[in-house]
Amino acid sequence: MLQFIDTVGEAVAGIKDGSTVMIGGFGNAGQPFELIDALLDSGATDLTVVNNNAGQGDQGLALLIKEGRVRKMICSFPRQSDSWHFDAKFKAGEIELELVPQGNLAERIRAAGAGIGGFFTPTGYGTMLAEGKETRFLDGKWQVFETPIHADVALIKALKADGKGNLVYRKTARNFGPIMAAAAKHSIVQVSEIVPVGALDPENIVTPGIYVNSIVRVASAGIAEKVA
Amino acid sequence: MLQFIDTVGEAVAGIKDGSTVMIGGFGNAGQPFELIDALLDSGATDLTVVNNNAGQGDQGLALLIKEGRVRKMICSFPRQSDSWHFDAKFKAGEIELELVPQGNLAERIRAAGAGIGGFFTPTGYGTMLAEGKETRFLDGKWQVFETPIHADVALIKALKADGKGNLVYRKTARNFGPIMAAAAKHSIVQVSEIVPVGALDPENIVTPGIYVNSIVRVASAGIAEKVA
Amino acid sequence: MSTLETSLQTSAEPLGRNELAQLVARDIAPGSFVNLGIGQPTLVSNYLTEEQNITLHTENGMLGMGPEAVGEQIDGDLINAGKIPVTELPGASYFHHADSFAIMRGGHLDICVLGAFQVSAGGDLANWHTGAPDAIPAVGGAMDLATGAKDVFVMMTLLTRDGVSKLVEQCTYPLTGVGCVTRVYTDKAVFLTGPDGVTVRETFGCTFEELQALVPLPLKPAVS
Amino acid sequence: MSTLETSLQTSAEPLGRNELAQLVARDIAPGSFVNLGIGQPTLVSNYLTEEQNITLHTENGMLGMGPEAVGEQIDGDLINAGKIPVTELPGASYFHHADSFAIMRGGHLDICVLGAFQVSAGGDLANWHTGAPDAIPAVGGAMDLATGAKDVFVMMTLLTRDGVSKLVEQCTYPLTGVGCVTRVYTDKAVFLTGPDGVTVRETFGCTFEELQALVPLPLKPAVS
């Protein structure tokens, strides 16, 4: 049942220790910083986090990692010039890493939302990321068996929600939001604006409200951030 | 390379005997009648046709079947009150039928466009439509292995195209168009309107032009048909 | 039988199609996302109230489907899965076929309501094919709906025209889905199906014992 | 060697990074859909002409990507796969990550241009991981790009800083993709890779024989 929630703190209050949490965003675009900060404040720990990266600088997911709340990262690109908190935890053996090619990450998340129990894809065949995985020759190519990534919760940033929970995004901040909303049992979305039912064109809705459970308005969210 | 073509006849001229042709539409909504008529006129035969249905009444796909141009139908719902041409050919043993649950049809078409060599899905498990197919217990359910449906050509109806071939559709006429455009080697699209590059909002494009090869304007296409 | 008398609801008469649709509608929890199958299940939409805030899905690509279109509302580009012109409610959304079936197949619909030829004690559903050798098979979205929704409600008459129960120990018609049905709404009773067998929630125009005499499998009365 | 002298192009000097990017840009067929990898391949966009009508894809969800954003154009919601702010050209479109990777993985991109640590005679690519035991691995979209595009062009210097050829019989670094590279653009030559071995299309600042001396696998000169 869709809920409109007043604060990010209340929105994330139900996230339990040990949960698998998908976090939208690619780099800073679409990253729900306010929800991540609230998750940090909530004290939830022993989390498995699914995100394309493993945190940048001293904010958001990077802080969650720094504070030892993340048991395992499932991501495609953990190593960045400013991913020092992940780097330190990883080198200390204090965080588990499941490294997934970015397209497999996206398709595995999509599979979870679409009720697909597994699929074969050529990506990764013959590489160390496919070691130990089942392979099969299909459509003229060797392919690797990949399984869905399910989650308990998704934290997502969108531009606008209407009263039915339908979402639209902004430019490349869309990225993982729609597929994570579908893959998680409970989707928590921060938006910059909540508009009345009927204010979004039905042709242009990107995430239908059926995939959305909790919506919280965050004043800055979705407004173009100016990057120095 | 994207081409804007003057007539439906020229648009379908390259379709060879023996081709697999996907035809968009669910019932009459989104069905590219003018392109189908042109395909009939072209004389192409021995076709495998992928469509949700197997023709209705005495128009479009039904005529293609009546004229013996269709060797095989891949569809989910061939039997309708007015599918008499298919019925007759099928009972005479003159057309092959691959019956596919509608969601498997959609997902198999999507798989072809997305480079997925096969997938497991619970739909159909334990039924005669899964007989002889590989099964596997995944995510707590028995699932059936399904393979992509590729096509040589897709015939699609959309509402508008811009100069880059980006498409938008209208209401439930969208149905199979986007996934067929991606699954076929060559997509031929009839639209009611061609607009300049930049006239469609990049946030609202449903089929990016990368999936579109030929566009032909058909005056009536996409305009709401009034059904008696 | 005291628990039976206190818990099992009964009515004096068998239910008509519309009364049954009304009953199903009343049983759908507020805020649910629902797909109504072609035929009898479509009647349910006539009895959903605004307060229930139900969102209807149609598998040909829409959430927020409104009532059947009439007169000037009729638009060939806006139809339901039965190819009937329908309307769009505020807050609707359109999507392509793979996205639409992902909604079903991914387990996101709360309820789908389907007709049936037969339902088995274990919740197997047969509703797509008579199995007759000369019949042209046509499945549509039935298997996806049966397999994907969180709850599958069946609406049917309990008996065939020949007086044979459609609620059976094992289906003899070709299956649509295995162990998928959770409730069966019939003119004579509402049945709950599940791993523990078949429970009767209410009877219409018959006693539990009269109902049991019609159905060739053991029934249990509901207890509160 | 007469065919060599008539078909194999040469230039007097090795190519710099920008000259190489210019060469790659010139080799991209008009109307192509292209993904330019992070780093050196990004330079190619500087040399694409309007007449070529190339559409650039960025795997984080966009077709029709324009040049890097400057000043007031910079918008944190509009970045490329390297997380650099970029611009949007008329006719652009946005989509989510699964749809974006379906464009690559479904074989719809004509060309992707990638950097490399090593390329093998058979077109194997190693460009994501040094394999050093203490290195944190990070793959991003490299494997999808390598596997999905119709043609994979590699841009790299032919030799490491230590003077070792990066074009090798077999890759020693962990692979990104198997048999996927079709062309290798280097400062010293352009190589075509395929099942028939490695063909040299042009050399820069060296003769075919001098090039062969640098590369530990048999090369063939191009014939027209």
Coordinates of C-alpha atoms in Angstrom, one line a residue, chain A residues 107 110 114-122 134 136 138-139 143 145 147-148 150 169-172 174 202-206, chain B residues 107 110 114-122 134 136 138-139 143 145 147-148 150 169-172 174 202-206:
Chain A
E107 CA 19.8 -7.4 -16.3
R110 CA 15.5 -6.5 -14.1
A114 CA 10.1 -9.5 -14.0
G115 CA 9.9 -12.9 -12.5
I116 CA 12.8 -14.5 -14.5
G117 CA 14.6 -17.2 -12.5
G118 CA 17.8 -17.0 -14.5
F119 CA 19.1 -16.2 -17.9
F120 CA 22.0 -16.8 -20.3
T121 CA 24.1 -13.9 -21.5
P122 CA 27.4 -13.7 -23.5
E134 CA 27.3 -22.7 -16.0
R136 CA 25.9 -22.9 -22.7
L138 CA 23.1 -20.5 -27.6
D139 CA 22.4 -18.3 -30.7
Q143 CA 26.8 -17.7 -22.8
F145 CA 24.0 -18.4 -16.6
T147 CA 20.5 -15.3 -11.6
P148 CA 18.3 -12.5 -10.4
H150 CA 16.3 -9.6 -5.3
Y169 CA 12.9 10.9 -13.6
R170 CA 15.4 13.5 -14.9
K171 CA 18.0 12.8 -17.7
T172 CA 20.7 10.3 -16.8
R174 CA 17.0 7.7 -14.3
P202 CA 0.1 8.4 -18.8
E203 CA 2.2 8.0 -21.9
N204 CA 5.3 9.4 -20.1
I205 CA 5.3 7.6 -16.8
V206 CA 8.5 5.7 -16.3
Chain B
E107 CA 9.6 -11.9 -22.9
R110 CA 12.4 -8.9 -25.5
A114 CA 18.4 -7.6 -25.4
G115 CA 20.9 -10.3 -26.3
I116 CA 19.6 -12.9 -23.9
G117 CA 20.2 -16.4 -25.1
G118 CA 17.5 -18.0 -23.0
F119 CA 15.7 -17.7 -19.7
F120 CA 13.8 -19.6 -17.1
T121 CA 10.2 -18.6 -16.2
P122 CA 7.5 -20.2 -14.1
E134 CA 13.9 -28.1 -19.8
R136 CA 14.7 -26.1 -13.2
L138 CA 14.8 -21.6 -9.1
D139 CA 13.7 -18.9 -6.6
Q143 CA 10.6 -22.8 -14.1
F145 CA 13.5 -22.7 -20.2
T147 CA 14.5 -19.1 -25.9
P148 CA 14.5 -15.8 -27.8
H150 CA 14.4 -13.4 -33.5
Y169 CA 3.0 5.4 -29.5
R170 CA -0.6 6.0 -28.4
K171 CA -2.3 4.3 -25.5
T172 CA -2.6 0.5 -25.7
R174 CA 2.0 0.6 -27.9
P202 CA 14.0 13.0 -24.8
E203 CA 12.4 11.9 -21.6
N204 CA 9.3 10.5 -23.3
I205 CA 10.8 8.6 -26.3
V206 CA 9.6 5.0 -26.1

